[in-house]
mmCIF file of C-alpha atoms in Angstrom:
data_model
loop_
_atom_site.group_PDB
_atom_site.id
_atom_site.type_symbol
_atom_site.label_atom_id
_atom_site.label_comp_id
_atom_site.label_asym_id
_atom_site.label_seq_id
_atom_site.Cartn_x
_atom_site.Cartn_y
_atom_site.Cartn_z
ATOM 1 C CA MET A 8 3.949 13.224 2.805
ATOM 2 C CA ARG A 9 7.531 14.525 2.529
ATOM 3 C CA ASN A 10 8.288 17.826 0.838
ATOM 4 C CA GLU A 11 11.693 18.073 -0.870
ATOM 5 C CA GLU A 12 11.396 21.736 -1.832
ATOM 6 C CA LYS A 13 13.745 24.302 -0.393
ATOM 7 C CA LEU A 14 12.839 27.605 1.163
ATOM 8 C CA HIS A 15 14.728 30.646 -0.132
ATOM 9 C CA VAL A 16 14.627 33.935 1.765
ATOM 10 C CA VAL A 17 14.814 36.964 -0.521
ATOM 11 C CA THR A 18 15.560 40.403 0.813
ATOM 12 C CA ALA A 19 15.571 43.794 -0.842
ATOM 13 C CA GLY A 20 18.575 44.226 -3.168
ATOM 14 C CA ASP A 21 19.096 40.519 -3.925
ATOM 15 C CA VAL A 22 19.003 39.161 -7.457
ATOM 16 C CA LEU A 23 16.402 36.505 -8.233
ATOM 17 C CA GLU A 24 17.274 33.960 -10.966
ATOM 18 C CA PHE A 25 14.593 32.248 -13.098
ATOM 19 C CA GLY A 26 15.204 29.307 -15.405
ATOM 20 C CA GLY A 27 14.840 25.629 -15.932
ATOM 21 C CA ARG A 28 17.344 22.828 -16.169
ATOM 22 C CA ASP A 29 18.406 23.525 -19.786
ATOM 23 C CA ALA A 30 17.619 27.233 -20.066
ATOM 24 C CA LYS A 31 20.044 29.972 -19.291
ATOM 25 C CA PRO A 32 19.307 31.608 -15.988
ATOM 26 C CA ALA A 33 17.840 35.078 -16.205
ATOM 27 C CA THR A 34 18.148 37.682 -13.543
ATOM 28 C CA ALA A 35 15.508 40.122 -12.286
ATOM 29 C CA PRO A 36 15.898 42.707 -9.537
ATOM 30 C CA VAL A 37 13.719 42.253 -6.543
ATOM 31 C CA THR A 38 11.251 45.081 -6.044
ATOM 32 C CA PRO A 39 11.888 46.798 -2.733
ATOM 33 C CA LEU A 40 9.087 47.006 -0.229
ATOM 34 C CA THR A 41 8.739 50.739 -0.749
ATOM 35 C CA ALA A 42 8.326 50.317 -4.530
ATOM 36 C CA ARG A 43 5.364 47.901 -4.387
ATOM 37 C CA PRO A 44 2.041 48.814 -5.983
ATOM 38 C CA PRO A 45 0.137 51.485 -4.096
ATOM 39 C CA TYR A 46 -2.988 49.358 -3.395
ATOM 40 C CA THR A 47 -0.967 46.915 -1.268
ATOM 41 C CA THR A 48 0.492 49.518 1.030
ATOM 42 C CA THR A 49 -2.825 51.383 1.185
ATOM 43 C CA ARG A 50 -4.714 48.250 2.200
ATOM 44 C CA ARG A 51 -2.204 47.348 4.906
ATOM 45 C CA ALA A 52 -2.167 50.894 6.188
ATOM 46 C CA ALA A 53 -5.973 50.881 6.319
ATOM 47 C CA VAL A 54 -6.025 47.625 8.245
ATOM 48 C CA ALA A 55 -3.387 48.909 10.651
ATOM 49 C CA SER A 56 -5.260 52.192 11.184
ATOM 50 C CA GLN A 57 -8.567 50.566 12.264
ATOM 51 C CA PRO A 58 -9.337 51.412 15.896
ATOM 52 C CA MET A 59 -9.284 48.384 18.130
ATOM 53 C CA PRO A 60 -11.959 48.124 20.848
ATOM 54 C CA ALA A 61 -10.603 49.494 24.053
ATOM 55 C CA PRO A 62 -10.301 46.790 26.680
ATOM 56 C CA SER A 63 -12.535 47.272 29.676
ATOM 57 C CA ARG A 64 -10.723 48.289 32.839
ATOM 58 C CA MET A 65 -13.465 46.679 34.895
ATOM 59 C CA HIS A 66 -13.476 42.990 35.779
ATOM 60 C CA TYR A 67 -16.068 41.056 33.837
ATOM 61 C CA ALA A 68 -17.783 39.798 37.001
ATOM 62 C CA LEU A 69 -18.202 43.341 38.319
ATOM 63 C CA LEU A 70 -19.311 44.489 34.866
ATOM 64 C CA LEU A 71 -22.062 41.861 34.733
ATOM 65 C CA ALA A 72 -23.219 42.650 38.267
ATOM 66 C CA LEU A 73 -23.428 46.384 37.565
ATOM 67 C CA THR A 74 -25.137 45.779 34.214
ATOM 68 C CA TRP A 75 -28.008 43.933 35.872
ATOM 69 C CA ALA A 76 -28.082 46.300 38.853
ATOM 70 C CA CYS A 77 -28.142 49.591 36.917
ATOM 71 C CA GLY A 78 -30.718 48.547 34.340
ATOM 72 C CA PRO A 79 -30.987 50.872 31.314
ATOM 73 C CA ALA A 80 -28.301 53.156 32.756
ATOM 74 C CA ALA A 81 -25.752 50.343 32.319
ATOM 75 C CA LEU A 82 -24.880 51.809 28.914
ATOM 76 C CA LEU A 83 -22.598 54.180 30.806
ATOM 77 C CA LEU A 84 -20.383 51.286 31.906
ATOM 78 C CA THR A 85 -18.821 50.506 28.517
ATOM 79 C CA VAL A 86 -17.063 52.632 25.922
ATOM 80 C CA GLU A 87 -19.320 51.334 23.161
ATOM 81 C CA GLY A 88 -22.417 52.274 25.147
ATOM 82 C CA ARG A 89 -21.215 55.829 25.750
ATOM 83 C CA ARG A 90 -20.287 56.238 22.090
ATOM 84 C CA HIS A 91 -23.869 56.062 20.743
ATOM 85 C CA ARG A 92 -25.635 59.120 22.082
ATOM 86 C CA GLY A 93 -29.093 58.036 20.943
ATOM 87 C CA TRP A 94 -29.050 54.798 22.927
ATOM 88 C CA LEU A 95 -27.423 56.576 25.848
ATOM 89 C CA ALA A 96 -30.140 59.245 25.948
ATOM 90 C CA LEU A 97 -32.832 56.559 25.720
ATOM 91 C CA GLY A 98 -31.336 54.630 28.617
ATOM 92 C CA ILE A 99 -30.991 57.678 30.864
ATOM 93 C CA LEU A 100 -34.515 58.974 30.135
ATOM 94 C CA ALA A 101 -36.054 55.527 30.626
ATOM 95 C CA THR A 102 -34.234 55.116 33.930
ATOM 96 C CA LEU A 103 -35.483 58.482 35.193
ATOM 97 C CA ALA A 104 -39.045 57.705 34.085
ATOM 98 C CA LEU A 105 -39.065 54.282 35.743
ATOM 99 C CA VAL A 106 -37.689 55.710 38.983
ATOM 100 C CA LEU A 107 -40.372 58.416 38.880
ATOM 101 C CA LEU A 108 -43.125 55.847 38.313
ATOM 102 C CA ALA A 109 -41.834 53.652 41.115
ATOM 103 C CA LEU A 110 -41.400 56.377 43.737
ATOM 104 C CA VAL A 111 -44.272 58.784 43.071
ATOM 105 C CA PRO A 112 -47.690 57.382 44.121
ATOM 106 C CA TYR A 113 -50.628 57.497 41.755
ATOM 107 C CA ALA A 114 -52.463 60.099 43.861
ATOM 108 C CA ARG A 115 -49.705 62.641 43.184
ATOM 109 C CA TRP A 116 -50.125 62.080 39.462
ATOM 110 C CA VAL A 117 -53.844 62.820 39.858
ATOM 111 C CA ALA A 118 -52.998 66.166 41.460
ATOM 112 C CA TRP A 119 -50.672 67.008 38.556
ATOM 113 C CA THR A 120 -52.656 65.862 35.504
ATOM 114 C CA GLY A 121 -56.291 65.713 36.675
ATOM 115 C CA LEU A 122 -58.707 63.728 34.497
ATOM 116 C CA ALA A 123 -55.940 62.875 32.010
ATOM 117 C CA THR A 124 -54.062 60.867 34.634
ATOM 118 C CA PRO A 125 -54.987 57.348 33.361
ATOM 119 C CA LEU A 126 -53.916 58.170 29.796
ATOM 120 C CA ALA A 127 -50.779 60.084 30.805
ATOM 121 C CA TRP A 128 -49.653 57.535 33.389
ATOM 122 C CA SER A 129 -50.265 54.508 31.160
ATOM 123 C CA SER A 130 -48.518 56.122 28.162
ATOM 124 C CA LEU A 131 -45.483 57.057 30.239
ATOM 125 C CA ALA A 132 -45.335 53.590 31.816
ATOM 126 C CA LEU A 133 -45.570 51.841 28.438
ATOM 127 C CA LEU A 134 -42.910 53.984 26.747
ATOM 128 C CA ALA A 135 -40.565 53.888 29.737
ATOM 129 C CA THR A 136 -40.819 50.107 30.071
ATOM 130 C CA ILE A 137 -40.256 49.301 26.401
ATOM 131 C CA GLY A 138 -37.480 51.870 25.996
ATOM 132 C CA GLY A 139 -35.829 50.892 29.260
ATOM 133 C CA PHE A 140 -35.735 47.186 28.468
ATOM 134 C CA SER A 141 -34.459 47.914 24.949
ATOM 135 C CA ALA A 142 -31.571 49.988 26.329
ATOM 136 C CA TRP A 143 -30.941 47.399 29.040
ATOM 137 C CA SER A 144 -30.774 44.611 26.473
ATOM 138 C CA ARG A 145 -28.248 46.572 24.417
ATOM 139 C CA ALA A 146 -26.158 47.182 27.538
ATOM 140 C CA ALA A 147 -26.201 43.442 28.266
ATOM 141 C CA LEU A 148 -25.141 42.704 24.688
ATOM 142 C CA LEU A 149 -22.207 45.128 24.929
ATOM 143 C CA ALA A 150 -21.202 43.758 28.324
ATOM 144 C CA GLY A 151 -21.186 40.249 26.882
ATOM 145 C CA GLY A 152 -18.548 41.346 24.377
ATOM 146 C CA HIS A 153 -16.105 42.011 27.235
ATOM 147 C CA LEU A 154 -16.429 38.499 28.638
ATOM 148 C CA PRO A 155 -13.540 36.099 28.084
ATOM 149 C CA PRO A 156 -14.141 32.952 26.041
ATOM 150 C CA VAL A 157 -16.250 30.314 27.698
ATOM 151 C CA HIS A 158 -13.337 27.913 28.155
ATOM 152 C CA ARG A 159 -11.446 30.591 30.136
ATOM 153 C CA LEU A 160 -14.235 31.198 32.621
ATOM 154 C CA PRO A 161 -14.111 29.558 36.055
ATOM 155 C CA ARG A 162 -15.358 26.026 36.173
ATOM 156 C CA LEU A 163 -18.352 26.978 38.284
ATOM 157 C CA LEU A 164 -19.591 29.442 35.653
ATOM 158 C CA ARG A 165 -19.209 26.809 32.938
ATOM 159 C CA SER A 166 -21.266 24.234 34.822
ATOM 160 C CA ARG A 167 -25.000 23.732 34.532
ATOM 161 C CA VAL A 168 -25.497 24.542 38.203
ATOM 162 C CA GLY A 169 -23.654 27.853 37.931
ATOM 163 C CA VAL A 170 -25.417 28.923 34.745
ATOM 164 C CA GLY A 171 -28.812 27.965 36.165
ATOM 165 C CA ALA A 172 -28.134 29.852 39.399
ATOM 166 C CA LEU A 173 -27.092 32.958 37.462
ATOM 167 C CA GLY A 174 -30.247 32.705 35.368
ATOM 168 C CA LEU A 175 -32.415 32.518 38.480
ATOM 169 C CA LEU A 176 -30.559 35.425 40.074
ATOM 170 C CA ALA A 177 -30.628 37.715 37.013
ATOM 171 C CA PRO A 178 -32.647 36.950 33.861
ATOM 172 C CA GLY A 179 -30.372 36.330 30.881
ATOM 173 C CA CYS A 180 -27.136 36.438 32.879
ATOM 174 C CA GLY A 181 -26.722 32.660 32.820
ATOM 175 C CA LEU A 182 -27.218 32.509 29.061
ATOM 176 C CA LEU A 183 -24.721 35.347 28.627
ATOM 177 C CA ALA A 184 -22.104 33.568 30.719
ATOM 178 C CA GLY A 185 -22.734 30.372 28.756
ATOM 179 C CA GLY A 186 -21.887 32.051 25.455
ATOM 180 C CA SER A 187 -25.429 32.622 24.117
ATOM 181 C CA ARG A 188 -25.385 36.415 23.885
ATOM 182 C CA TRP A 189 -28.342 36.911 21.562
ATOM 183 C CA HIS A 190 -30.529 34.431 23.409
ATOM 184 C CA ALA A 191 -29.757 36.251 26.656
ATOM 185 C CA VAL A 192 -30.673 39.606 25.111
ATOM 186 C CA LEU A 193 -33.950 38.303 23.675
ATOM 187 C CA TRP A 194 -34.996 36.671 26.947
ATOM 188 C CA LEU A 195 -34.195 39.841 28.867
ATOM 189 C CA TRP A 196 -36.151 42.050 26.470
ATOM 190 C CA ALA A 197 -39.138 39.676 26.513
ATOM 191 C CA LEU A 198 -39.707 40.392 30.219
ATOM 192 C CA TRP A 199 -40.917 43.967 29.688
ATOM 193 C CA PRO A 200 -44.658 42.991 29.808
ATOM 194 C CA ALA A 201 -44.100 41.484 33.262
ATOM 195 C CA ALA A 202 -42.401 44.676 34.468
ATOM 196 C CA LEU A 203 -45.260 46.755 33.070
ATOM 197 C CA GLY A 204 -47.732 44.457 34.825
ATOM 198 C CA VAL A 205 -45.938 45.015 38.133
ATOM 199 C CA LEU A 206 -46.238 48.788 37.694
ATOM 200 C CA VAL A 207 -49.941 48.523 36.836
ATOM 201 C CA LEU A 208 -50.731 46.274 39.808
ATOM 202 C CA ARG A 209 -48.789 48.569 42.113
ATOM 203 C CA ALA A 210 -50.894 51.547 41.009
ATOM 204 C CA GLY A 211 -54.138 49.566 40.712
ATOM 205 C CA ALA A 212 -55.660 50.746 44.003
ATOM 206 C CA GLY A 213 -55.033 54.400 43.171
ATOM 207 C CA MET A 214 -56.468 53.945 39.677
ATOM 208 C CA TRP A 215 -59.615 52.344 41.096
ATOM 209 C CA GLN A 216 -60.199 55.102 43.630
ATOM 210 C CA HIS A 217 -59.645 57.806 41.012
ATOM 211 C CA LEU A 218 -61.951 56.275 38.384
ATOM 212 C CA SER A 219 -64.724 55.346 40.823
ATOM 213 C CA ALA A 220 -64.729 58.893 42.235
ATOM 214 C CA THR A 221 -64.552 60.842 38.964
ATOM 215 C CA ILE A 222 -66.274 58.670 36.333
ATOM 216 C CA PRO A 223 -69.713 57.284 37.297
ATOM 217 C CA ASP A 224 -69.878 55.020 34.253
ATOM 218 C CA ARG A 225 -69.319 51.348 35.076
ATOM 219 C CA GLY A 226 -67.637 50.755 31.723
ATOM 220 C CA ALA A 227 -64.465 52.558 32.813
ATOM 221 C CA THR A 228 -64.143 50.543 36.022
ATOM 222 C CA ASP A 229 -64.868 47.307 34.158
ATOM 223 C CA LEU A 230 -62.103 48.168 31.692
ATOM 224 C CA LEU A 231 -59.734 48.814 34.582
ATOM 225 C CA GLU A 232 -60.567 45.429 36.124
ATOM 226 C CA HIS A 233 -59.855 43.683 32.821
ATOM 227 C CA VAL A 234 -56.547 45.573 32.618
ATOM 228 C CA LEU A 235 -55.676 44.403 36.132
ATOM 229 C CA MET A 236 -56.435 40.795 35.182
ATOM 230 C CA LEU A 237 -54.264 41.143 32.066
ATOM 231 C CA ALA A 238 -51.448 42.611 34.169
ATOM 232 C CA THR A 239 -51.706 39.685 36.588
ATOM 233 C CA ALA A 240 -51.475 37.236 33.692
ATOM 234 C CA CYS A 241 -48.387 39.063 32.362
ATOM 235 C CA VAL A 242 -46.700 38.857 35.762
ATOM 236 C CA VAL A 243 -47.424 35.125 36.060
ATOM 237 C CA LEU A 244 -46.170 34.426 32.535
ATOM 238 C CA GLY A 245 -43.096 36.552 33.227
ATOM 239 C CA ALA A 246 -42.289 34.487 36.300
ATOM 240 C CA ILE A 247 -42.616 31.310 34.236
ATOM 241 C CA ALA A 248 -40.395 32.795 31.502
ATOM 242 C CA TRP A 249 -37.795 33.712 34.143
ATOM 243 C CA LEU A 250 -37.638 30.089 35.248
ATOM 244 C CA VAL A 251 -37.608 28.784 31.675
ATOM 245 C CA GLN A 252 -34.660 30.947 30.598
ATOM 246 C CA ALA A 253 -32.632 29.748 33.597
ATOM 247 C CA LEU A 254 -33.298 26.119 32.655
ATOM 248 C CA GLU A 255 -32.561 26.899 29.003
ATOM 249 C CA GLY A 256 -29.159 28.298 29.917
ATOM 250 C CA ALA A 257 -28.353 25.233 32.004
ATOM 251 C CA ARG A 258 -29.369 22.957 29.145
ATOM 252 C CA ARG A 259 -27.261 24.802 26.574
ATOM 253 C CA VAL A 260 -24.036 24.230 28.501
ATOM 254 C CA ALA A 261 -24.761 20.537 28.983
ATOM 255 C CA PRO A 262 -22.127 18.443 27.153
ATOM 256 C CA VAL A 263 -24.465 15.741 25.851
ATOM 257 C CA PRO A 264 -28.193 16.293 26.449
ATOM 258 C CA ALA A 265 -30.105 13.234 27.537
ATOM 259 C CA LEU A 266 -33.005 14.171 25.235
ATOM 260 C CA GLY A 267 -33.148 15.982 21.946
ATOM 261 C CA ARG A 268 -33.981 19.674 21.946
ATOM 262 C CA GLY A 269 -37.546 19.228 20.712
ATOM 263 C CA ARG A 270 -38.381 16.316 22.995
ATOM 264 C CA GLY A 271 -36.696 18.012 25.933
ATOM 265 C CA ASP A 272 -38.846 21.126 25.463
ATOM 266 C CA TRP A 273 -42.046 19.096 25.358
ATOM 267 C CA PHE A 274 -41.050 17.122 28.436
ATOM 268 C CA ALA A 275 -40.333 20.372 30.289
ATOM 269 C CA VAL A 276 -43.735 21.799 29.298
ATOM 270 C CA ALA A 277 -45.479 18.596 30.363
ATOM 271 C CA LEU A 278 -43.673 18.638 33.705
ATOM 272 C CA GLY A 279 -44.690 22.247 34.349
ATOM 273 C CA LEU A 280 -48.332 21.563 33.499
ATOM 274 C CA SER A 281 -48.313 18.486 35.719
ATOM 275 C CA CYS A 282 -46.950 20.478 38.659
ATOM 276 C CA LEU A 283 -49.581 23.183 38.124
ATOM 277 C CA GLY A 284 -52.378 20.622 37.898
ATOM 278 C CA LEU A 285 -51.130 18.869 41.015
ATOM 279 C CA ALA A 286 -50.994 22.141 42.949
ATOM 280 C CA VAL A 287 -54.588 23.027 42.030
ATOM 281 C CA GLY A 288 -56.187 19.593 41.808
ATOM 282 C CA GLY A 289 -54.415 18.094 44.789
ATOM 283 C CA SER A 290 -56.506 20.172 47.201
ATOM 284 C CA PRO A 291 -59.410 21.739 45.286
ATOM 285 C CA GLY A 292 -61.331 22.586 48.448
ATOM 286 C CA ARG A 293 -58.496 24.688 49.840
ATOM 287 C CA ALA A 294 -57.924 26.453 46.518
ATOM 288 C CA ALA A 295 -61.660 27.154 46.188
ATOM 289 C CA ARG A 296 -61.781 28.528 49.736
ATOM 290 C CA GLN A 297 -58.924 30.922 49.018
ATOM 291 C CA LEU A 298 -60.534 32.083 45.773
ATOM 292 C CA GLY A 299 -63.879 32.583 47.521
ATOM 293 C CA ASP A 300 -62.308 34.636 50.310
ATOM 294 C CA ALA A 301 -60.501 36.817 47.771
ATOM 295 C CA ALA A 302 -63.751 37.312 45.826
ATOM 296 C CA ALA A 303 -65.612 38.381 48.977
ATOM 297 C CA ILE A 304 -62.875 40.876 49.915
ATOM 298 C CA LEU A 305 -62.759 42.403 46.433
ATOM 299 C CA GLN A 306 -66.566 42.613 46.312
ATOM 300 C CA ALA A 307 -66.519 44.561 49.573
ATOM 301 C CA ASP A 308 -64.066 47.002 47.942
ATOM 302 C CA GLY A 309 -66.518 47.669 45.107
ATOM 303 C CA LEU A 310 -65.098 45.495 42.323
ATOM 304 C CA SER A 311 -67.375 43.225 40.323
ATOM 305 C CA VAL A 312 -65.572 41.653 37.343
ATOM 306 C CA ILE A 313 -62.615 40.124 39.180
ATOM 307 C CA PRO A 314 -64.724 38.788 42.116
ATOM 308 C CA LEU A 315 -67.139 37.238 39.621
ATOM 309 C CA ARG A 316 -64.335 35.349 37.866
ATOM 310 C CA LEU A 317 -62.925 34.191 41.201
ATOM 311 C CA ALA A 318 -66.335 33.036 42.450
ATOM 312 C CA GLN A 319 -66.977 31.098 39.232
ATOM 313 C CA ALA A 320 -63.569 29.413 39.481
ATOM 314 C CA ALA A 321 -64.233 28.506 43.128
ATOM 315 C CA ASP A 322 -67.651 27.083 42.200
ATOM 316 C CA ARG A 323 -66.076 24.872 39.543
ATOM 317 C CA LEU A 324 -63.386 23.636 41.923
ATOM 318 C CA ASP A 325 -65.776 22.842 44.793
ATOM 319 C CA PRO A 326 -69.406 22.639 43.588
ATOM 320 C CA ALA A 327 -70.492 21.004 46.870
ATOM 321 C CA ARG A 328 -70.376 24.337 48.685
ATOM 322 C CA ALA A 329 -73.257 26.548 47.609
ATOM 323 C CA GLU A 330 -71.893 29.865 48.876
ATOM 324 C CA TYR A 331 -69.650 30.281 45.835
ATOM 325 C CA ALA A 332 -72.628 30.003 43.483
ATOM 326 C CA VAL A 333 -74.643 32.350 45.720
ATOM 327 C CA LEU A 334 -71.821 34.914 45.555
ATOM 328 C CA ALA A 335 -71.702 34.606 41.765
ATOM 329 C CA ILE A 336 -75.486 35.117 41.585
ATOM 330 C CA ALA A 337 -75.220 38.266 43.707
ATOM 331 C CA LEU A 338 -72.445 39.631 41.487
ATOM 332 C CA HIS A 339 -74.472 38.938 38.325
ATOM 333 C CA GLU A 340 -77.419 40.799 39.811
ATOM 334 C CA GLN A 341 -75.145 43.653 40.859
ATOM 335 C CA ARG A 342 -73.932 44.001 37.291
ATOM 336 C CA GLY A 343 -77.509 43.885 35.960
ATOM 337 C CA ASP A 344 -77.146 40.512 34.228
ATOM 338 C CA ALA A 345 -80.445 38.943 35.268
ATOM 339 C CA ASN A 346 -80.381 36.147 32.678
ATOM 340 C CA ARG A 347 -77.100 34.649 33.877
ATOM 341 C CA ALA A 348 -78.160 35.062 37.484
ATOM 342 C CA ALA A 349 -81.406 33.186 36.782
ATOM 343 C CA ALA A 350 -79.566 30.408 34.912
ATOM 344 C CA LEU A 351 -77.086 29.984 37.743
ATOM 345 C CA ARG A 352 -79.898 29.993 40.328
ATOM 346 C CA GLU A 353 -81.745 27.319 38.347
ATOM 347 C CA ARG A 354 -78.644 25.130 38.223
ATOM 348 C CA LEU A 355 -78.180 25.556 41.951
ATOM 349 C CA ASP A 356 -81.817 24.631 42.608
ATOM 350 C CA GLN A 357 -81.530 21.503 40.476
ATOM 351 C CA GLY A 358 -78.419 20.454 42.337
ATOM 352 C CA LEU A 359 -80.053 20.911 45.719
ATOM 353 C CA ALA A 360 -83.386 19.336 44.725
ATOM 354 C CA SER A 361 -82.052 15.782 44.916
ATOM 355 C CA TYR A 362 -80.539 16.457 48.317
ATOM 356 C CA VAL A 363 -83.787 17.978 49.652
ATOM 357 C CA ALA A 364 -85.790 15.028 48.348
ATOM 358 C CA LEU A 365 -83.335 12.656 49.984
ATOM 359 C CA ARG A 366 -83.692 14.410 53.337
ATOM 360 C CA GLU A 367 -87.483 14.364 53.195
ATOM 361 C CA ARG A 368 -87.762 10.661 52.258
ATOM 362 C CA PRO A 369 -89.341 8.563 55.042
ATOM 363 C CA ALA A 370 -87.192 5.949 56.700
ATOM 364 C CA GLY A 371 -89.465 3.002 55.766
ATOM 365 C CA ASP A 372 -89.797 3.657 52.017
ATOM 366 C CA ASP A 373 -86.789 1.530 51.134
ATOM 367 C CA GLY A 374 -86.949 -1.278 53.651
ATOM 368 C CA GLY A 375 -85.860 0.906 56.541
ATOM 369 C CA ARG A 376 -82.217 0.162 55.932
ATOM 370 C CA ARG A 377 -81.436 2.757 53.295
ATOM 371 C CA GLY A 378 -83.680 5.316 54.985
ATOM 372 C CA ALA A 379 -81.792 4.883 58.221
ATOM 373 C CA GLU A 380 -78.541 5.359 56.373
ATOM 374 C CA PHE A 381 -79.547 8.711 54.892
ATOM 375 C CA GLN A 382 -80.713 10.552 57.976
ATOM 376 C CA PRO A 383 -80.825 14.356 57.831
ATOM 377 C CA SER A 384 -77.925 14.587 60.267
ATOM 378 C CA ALA A 385 -75.695 12.270 58.246
ATOM 379 C CA VAL A 386 -74.241 14.622 55.644
ATOM 380 C CA ASP A 387 -74.444 18.363 55.095
ATOM 381 C CA PRO A 388 -73.159 19.383 51.642
ATOM 382 C CA ALA A 389 -72.524 22.926 52.807
ATOM 383 C CA GLN A 390 -70.155 21.576 55.494
ATOM 384 C CA PRO A 391 -68.878 18.173 54.332
ATOM 385 C CA ALA A 392 -67.563 15.844 56.977
ATOM 386 C CA ALA A 393 -64.149 14.216 56.836
ATOM 387 C CA ASP A 394 -65.616 10.759 56.131
ATOM 388 C CA VAL A 395 -67.266 11.772 52.841
ATOM 389 C CA LEU A 396 -65.320 11.424 49.585
ATOM 390 C CA TYR A 397 -67.121 13.339 46.833
ATOM 391 C CA GLY A 398 -66.985 11.784 43.395
ATOM 392 C CA THR A 399 -66.774 8.190 44.692
ATOM 393 C CA MET A 400 -69.755 8.210 47.122
ATOM 394 C CA SER A 401 -67.619 6.153 49.491
ATOM 395 C CA ARG A 402 -68.215 6.392 53.220
ATOM 396 C CA ARG A 403 -66.393 5.304 56.273
ATOM 397 C CA GLY A 404 -66.382 1.538 56.635
ATOM 398 C CA THR A 405 -67.182 0.838 52.966
ATOM 399 C CA ALA A 406 -64.693 0.363 50.171
ATOM 400 C CA PRO A 407 -65.427 1.178 46.508
ATOM 401 C CA ARG A 408 -66.186 -1.780 44.308
ATOM 402 C CA ARG A 409 -63.582 -2.855 41.795
#
């Protein structure tokens, strides 16, 4: 569309004429710039007087590296972080507390605080972890504001491989480089239970020795064992979340996803569960053996709740070996739970009764052929041979019927 209008430039001191085709032109002086209404000049002066954010003198790559290396103390790296004294004090105090918890062993805390050590140590660890990750997340958010736009980043950082590698190297860094600042901050803050679990597991041996020596009640040690199991679960879930956020960052920078967001999430969850099931169910005997060995070692150290759970899991994975059930029975009796020990012993006796009857059957009761097949030296369920496939009852030289 063509515009036939003309553009007139009016400066201060010129005379502006108004009028139509038939009317007599009228003149009006142009208001100088200094004589304009006060609200206009005040508004422009206010806009011009707003402080602009000071550009960071540090390169954005170095800023990101130091942000993830310094942790909560990374608030000192930016002008915005140093401006808020409350957040800055929180970051510095949390950093000092976490360093103290990591370097000082639990036995030294016992010498300082005495019987109040479990409460004092756990309270300090909880507050330091939550406060530290909150300050760290704010530092990451402020550092993300100094990044250039995504289209100005190097091509490697804009690719799915680069974003995924950054996410695996530092949690949330890949999402931050991909332009998802708030997602990066939320994923980083959500990892504080895993960090707290690492601190608890690191001090678990000292806690056990202190409680077993000072408190004779089994309830305190049982509570500590449940806390250790919860800490282990937090660490495992944190590792899974670390991997998930790296894959999420790689998916967000993909130009056209092959699957929708909802379907892609469900496919990723199904793939993870399949890999976990394959790792455990692919070799149940080996997994059960490792769990049984760990249960025996922990039982020798005086624990009872964790070895019992491990022995029960090993018995479910490989019920053909009776030593896992025997270990679980011994742990039930050690804890004073006679009813569960008797029920487990009865189940074990019922499982072995058919095998004992099969061993004691004469060779000529079934035509001699079947009796000769099931000789006492043929199969030992406690030590299964390589030619026995449990669950299919197939033996060497015979194929299952189809």
